[in-house]
mmCIF file of C-alpha atoms and ligand atoms in Angstrom:
data_model
loop_
_atom_site.group_PDB
_atom_site.id
_atom_site.type_symbol
_atom_site.label_atom_id
_atom_site.label_comp_id
_atom_site.label_asym_id
_atom_site.label_seq_id
_atom_site.Cartn_x
_atom_site.Cartn_y
_atom_site.Cartn_z
ATOM 1 C CA MET B 14 -35.360 70.959 -1.308
ATOM 2 C CA VAL B 15 -36.761 67.682 -2.637
ATOM 3 C CA SER B 16 -37.266 65.143 0.023
ATOM 4 C CA THR B 17 -38.383 61.607 -0.450
ATOM 5 C CA GLU B 18 -41.544 60.215 0.928
ATOM 6 C CA TYR B 19 -39.429 58.296 3.477
ATOM 7 C CA GLU B 20 -37.742 61.371 4.702
ATOM 8 C CA ARG B 21 -41.161 63.195 4.958
ATOM 9 C CA ARG B 22 -42.415 60.410 6.986
ATOM 10 C CA ILE B 23 -39.503 60.315 9.373
ATOM 11 C CA ALA B 24 -39.863 64.098 9.746
ATOM 12 C CA ALA B 25 -43.531 63.638 10.716
ATOM 13 C CA ARG B 26 -42.642 60.922 13.380
ATOM 14 C CA PHE B 27 -39.848 63.116 14.798
ATOM 15 C CA ALA B 28 -42.176 66.053 15.035
ATOM 16 C CA GLY B 29 -44.741 63.741 16.828
ATOM 17 C CA PHE B 30 -42.258 63.015 19.529
ATOM 18 C CA ASP B 31 -40.870 66.592 19.720
ATOM 19 C CA GLN B 32 -43.914 67.904 21.449
ATOM 20 C CA ASP B 33 -42.547 71.255 22.221
ATOM 21 C CA GLY B 34 -40.928 71.739 18.728
ATOM 22 C CA ASN B 35 -37.543 72.740 19.955
ATOM 23 C CA GLY B 36 -35.745 70.471 17.531
ATOM 24 C CA TYR B 37 -34.806 67.617 19.881
ATOM 25 C CA ILE B 38 -36.633 64.889 21.764
ATOM 26 C CA ASP B 39 -36.028 64.870 25.507
ATOM 27 C CA ARG B 40 -37.877 63.935 28.734
ATOM 28 C CA GLU B 41 -39.755 67.228 28.648
ATOM 29 C CA ASP B 42 -41.406 66.252 25.398
ATOM 30 C CA PHE B 43 -42.751 63.001 27.138
ATOM 31 C CA ASN B 44 -43.964 65.026 30.235
ATOM 32 C CA ALA B 45 -45.694 67.417 27.879
ATOM 33 C CA ALA B 46 -47.514 64.554 26.188
ATOM 34 C CA ALA B 47 -48.680 63.162 29.429
ATOM 35 C CA LYS B 48 -49.749 66.552 30.620
ATOM 36 C CA ALA B 49 -51.619 67.359 27.423
ATOM 37 C CA VAL B 50 -53.578 64.075 27.554
ATOM 38 C CA LEU B 51 -54.464 64.610 31.275
ATOM 39 C CA ALA B 52 -55.624 68.182 30.522
ATOM 40 C CA GLU B 53 -57.786 66.966 27.601
ATOM 41 C CA PHE B 54 -59.678 64.684 29.968
ATOM 42 C CA GLY B 55 -59.668 66.885 33.072
ATOM 43 C CA THR B 56 -57.592 64.212 34.944
ATOM 44 C CA ALA B 57 -55.410 65.355 37.870
ATOM 45 C CA ALA B 58 -51.671 64.620 37.691
ATOM 46 C CA ARG B 59 -51.826 63.370 41.234
ATOM 47 C CA SER B 60 -54.626 60.787 40.571
ATOM 48 C CA ASP B 61 -53.627 57.058 40.043
ATOM 49 C CA LYS B 62 -54.348 57.464 36.275
ATOM 50 C CA GLY B 63 -52.328 60.606 36.198
ATOM 51 C CA GLN B 64 -49.439 59.019 38.016
ATOM 52 C CA ALA B 65 -49.539 55.992 35.890
ATOM 53 C CA LEU B 66 -49.345 58.165 32.760
ATOM 54 C CA TYR B 67 -46.333 60.046 33.934
ATOM 55 C CA ILE B 68 -44.660 56.808 34.911
ATOM 56 C CA GLY B 69 -45.385 55.464 31.510
ATOM 57 C CA ALA B 70 -44.111 58.645 29.893
ATOM 58 C CA GLU B 71 -40.921 58.356 31.771
ATOM 59 C CA GLY B 72 -40.387 54.770 30.960
ATOM 60 C CA PHE B 73 -41.082 55.461 27.206
ATOM 61 C CA TRP B 74 -38.497 58.277 27.360
ATOM 62 C CA GLN B 75 -35.815 55.975 29.016
ATOM 63 C CA GLY B 76 -36.531 53.347 26.506
ATOM 64 C CA MET B 77 -36.141 55.771 23.639
ATOM 65 C CA ALA B 78 -33.009 57.254 25.109
ATOM 66 C CA GLY B 79 -31.512 53.825 25.479
ATOM 67 C CA ILE B 80 -32.153 53.141 21.847
ATOM 68 C CA ALA B 81 -31.211 56.461 20.322
ATOM 69 C CA ASP B 82 -29.314 58.886 22.615
ATOM 70 C CA ARG B 83 -25.892 57.693 21.380
ATOM 71 C CA ASP B 84 -23.902 60.588 23.001
ATOM 72 C CA GLY B 85 -25.765 60.304 26.325
ATOM 73 C CA ASP B 86 -26.682 64.023 26.480
ATOM 74 C CA GLN B 87 -30.305 63.232 27.333
ATOM 75 C CA ARG B 88 -31.459 64.619 24.026
ATOM 76 C CA ILE B 89 -32.382 62.731 20.831
ATOM 77 C CA THR B 90 -31.420 64.840 17.907
ATOM 78 C CA ARG B 91 -33.029 64.508 14.454
ATOM 79 C CA GLU B 92 -29.785 62.729 13.345
ATOM 80 C CA GLU B 93 -29.770 60.352 16.310
ATOM 81 C CA PHE B 94 -33.541 59.626 15.707
ATOM 82 C CA VAL B 95 -32.945 58.803 12.031
ATOM 83 C CA SER B 96 -29.783 56.823 12.455
ATOM 84 C CA GLY B 97 -30.603 55.249 15.768
ATOM 85 C CA ALA B 98 -34.334 55.044 16.609
ATOM 86 C CA VAL B 99 -35.746 54.465 13.208
ATOM 87 C CA LYS B 100 -33.420 51.732 12.212
ATOM 88 C CA ARG B 101 -33.553 49.983 15.486
ATOM 89 C CA LEU B 102 -37.273 50.202 15.779
ATOM 90 C CA ARG B 103 -37.740 48.887 12.288
ATOM 91 C CA ASP B 104 -35.499 45.939 13.112
ATOM 92 C CA ASN B 105 -37.377 45.261 16.321
ATOM 93 C CA PRO B 106 -40.974 46.539 16.496
ATOM 94 C CA GLU B 107 -41.759 44.227 19.299
ATOM 95 C CA ARG B 108 -39.122 46.032 21.439
ATOM 96 C CA PHE B 109 -40.760 49.368 20.526
ATOM 97 C CA ALA B 110 -44.240 48.039 21.523
ATOM 98 C CA GLU B 111 -42.659 46.975 24.818
ATOM 99 C CA ILE B 112 -41.152 50.369 25.496
ATOM 100 C CA ALA B 113 -44.378 52.198 24.434
ATOM 101 C CA ARG B 114 -47.038 49.964 26.067
ATOM 102 C CA PRO B 115 -47.058 51.329 29.655
ATOM 103 C CA PHE B 116 -47.664 54.881 28.385
ATOM 104 C CA LEU B 117 -50.226 53.776 25.846
ATOM 105 C CA HIS B 118 -51.911 51.580 28.453
ATOM 106 C CA ALA B 119 -52.025 54.533 30.828
ATOM 107 C CA ALA B 120 -53.277 56.999 28.180
ATOM 108 C CA LEU B 121 -56.076 54.488 27.196
ATOM 109 C CA ALA B 122 -57.202 54.264 30.834
ATOM 110 C CA VAL B 123 -57.386 58.108 30.954
ATOM 111 C CA ALA B 124 -59.418 58.143 27.774
ATOM 112 C CA ASP B 125 -61.644 55.237 28.819
ATOM 113 C CA THR B 126 -64.129 57.393 30.662
ATOM 114 C CA ASP B 127 -66.680 54.506 31.204
ATOM 115 C CA GLY B 128 -64.008 52.114 32.421
ATOM 116 C CA ASP B 129 -64.789 49.250 30.113
ATOM 117 C CA GLY B 130 -61.154 48.827 29.014
ATOM 118 C CA THR B 131 -61.557 50.380 25.574
ATOM 119 C CA ALA B 132 -61.771 53.886 24.296
ATOM 120 C CA THR B 133 -64.410 55.097 21.832
ATOM 121 C CA LEU B 134 -63.533 56.676 18.505
ATOM 122 C CA ASP B 135 -64.186 60.070 19.878
ATOM 123 C CA GLU B 136 -62.069 59.447 23.048
ATOM 124 C CA THR B 137 -59.321 58.194 20.838
ATOM 125 C CA ARG B 138 -59.492 61.250 18.623
ATOM 126 C CA ARG B 139 -59.108 63.421 21.608
ATOM 127 C CA VAL B 140 -55.993 61.705 22.684
ATOM 128 C CA ILE B 141 -54.415 62.052 19.275
ATOM 129 C CA THR B 142 -55.434 65.715 19.064
ATOM 130 C CA ALA B 143 -53.986 66.305 22.535
ATOM 131 C CA LEU B 144 -50.733 64.916 21.276
ATOM 132 C CA GLY B 145 -50.644 67.571 18.601
ATOM 133 C CA ALA B 146 -52.258 66.092 15.461
ATOM 134 C CA ASP B 147 -54.819 68.299 13.666
ATOM 135 C CA GLU B 148 -58.449 67.355 13.817
ATOM 136 C CA ASP B 149 -58.747 65.611 10.422
ATOM 137 C CA THR B 150 -55.572 63.581 10.924
ATOM 138 C CA ALA B 151 -56.739 62.540 14.445
ATOM 139 C CA ALA B 152 -60.175 61.495 13.221
ATOM 140 C CA GLU B 153 -58.632 59.457 10.330
ATOM 141 C CA ALA B 154 -56.171 57.749 12.696
ATOM 142 C CA ALA B 155 -58.843 56.970 15.244
ATOM 143 C CA ALA B 156 -60.987 55.404 12.492
ATOM 144 C CA ALA B 157 -58.045 53.474 11.195
ATOM 145 C CA LEU B 158 -57.276 52.156 14.582
ATOM 146 C CA ASP B 159 -60.629 50.533 14.903
ATOM 147 C CA ALA B 160 -59.793 47.646 12.604
ATOM 148 C CA ASP B 161 -62.859 45.524 13.461
ATOM 149 C CA THR B 162 -65.067 48.694 13.184
ATOM 150 C CA ASP B 163 -66.935 47.987 16.536
ATOM 151 C CA GLY B 164 -66.369 51.681 17.536
ATOM 152 C CA ARG B 165 -64.239 50.721 20.439
ATOM 153 C CA ILE B 166 -60.371 50.810 20.621
ATOM 154 C CA GLY B 167 -58.387 48.524 22.943
ATOM 155 C CA GLU B 168 -54.789 48.306 24.078
ATOM 156 C CA THR B 169 -53.746 45.623 21.600
ATOM 157 C CA GLU B 170 -54.961 47.731 18.671
ATOM 158 C CA VAL B 171 -53.279 50.832 20.028
ATOM 159 C CA VAL B 172 -49.893 49.284 20.611
ATOM 160 C CA ALA B 173 -49.864 47.454 17.326
ATOM 161 C CA ALA B 174 -50.891 50.571 15.404
ATOM 162 C CA PHE B 175 -48.445 52.743 17.313
ATOM 163 C CA ALA B 176 -45.472 50.451 16.568
ATOM 164 C CA ARG B 177 -46.622 50.182 12.882
ATOM 165 C CA TYR B 178 -46.688 54.022 12.568
ATOM 166 C CA PHE B 179 -43.297 54.603 14.034
ATOM 167 C CA THR B 180 -41.452 51.668 12.302
ATOM 168 C CA VAL B 181 -41.210 53.329 8.981
ATOM 169 C CA PRO B 182 -40.314 51.108 6.003
ATOM 170 C CA GLU B 183 -37.540 52.407 3.868
HETATM 171 CA CA1 LIG Q 5 -38.459 68.871 22.238
HETATM 172 CA CA1 LIG Q 6 -28.215 62.855 22.193
#
């Protein structure tokens, strides 16, 4: 089957959300993402940072469901993702940033082991790997995030890059 570059990119984004790979995106995928990031950094789910990450993941799921789960069955299928999420996120990347920000903020706080408000390249790479990317992709993505090459990655960079990644141009 020949697929366009656009379709390949959409498939990669869908797979990124479908953490358990069962073919649809639901709340469990967002919980799994939170759990994987906490495990990577040895952070307890019951800690403040752990709770913030789960709350951010739930808000992210609710926001995505509001955009894309058109039949209200609490699952976002590939078809709903393509026809709903991708189009609407492209039309309104600011809205997507708003939905994702609490989760990204909390993930950054987990990764920011010295508490200076930013993550190092290595910490960022570990988050991206925990979310299922292979090592090379994660290292490249971390480097690309560090636009000003100071070796530190802050919330603004993460949110902007995330919105950019998921708002796929046609
Ligand atoms: Ca899934
Ligand atoms: Ca649905």
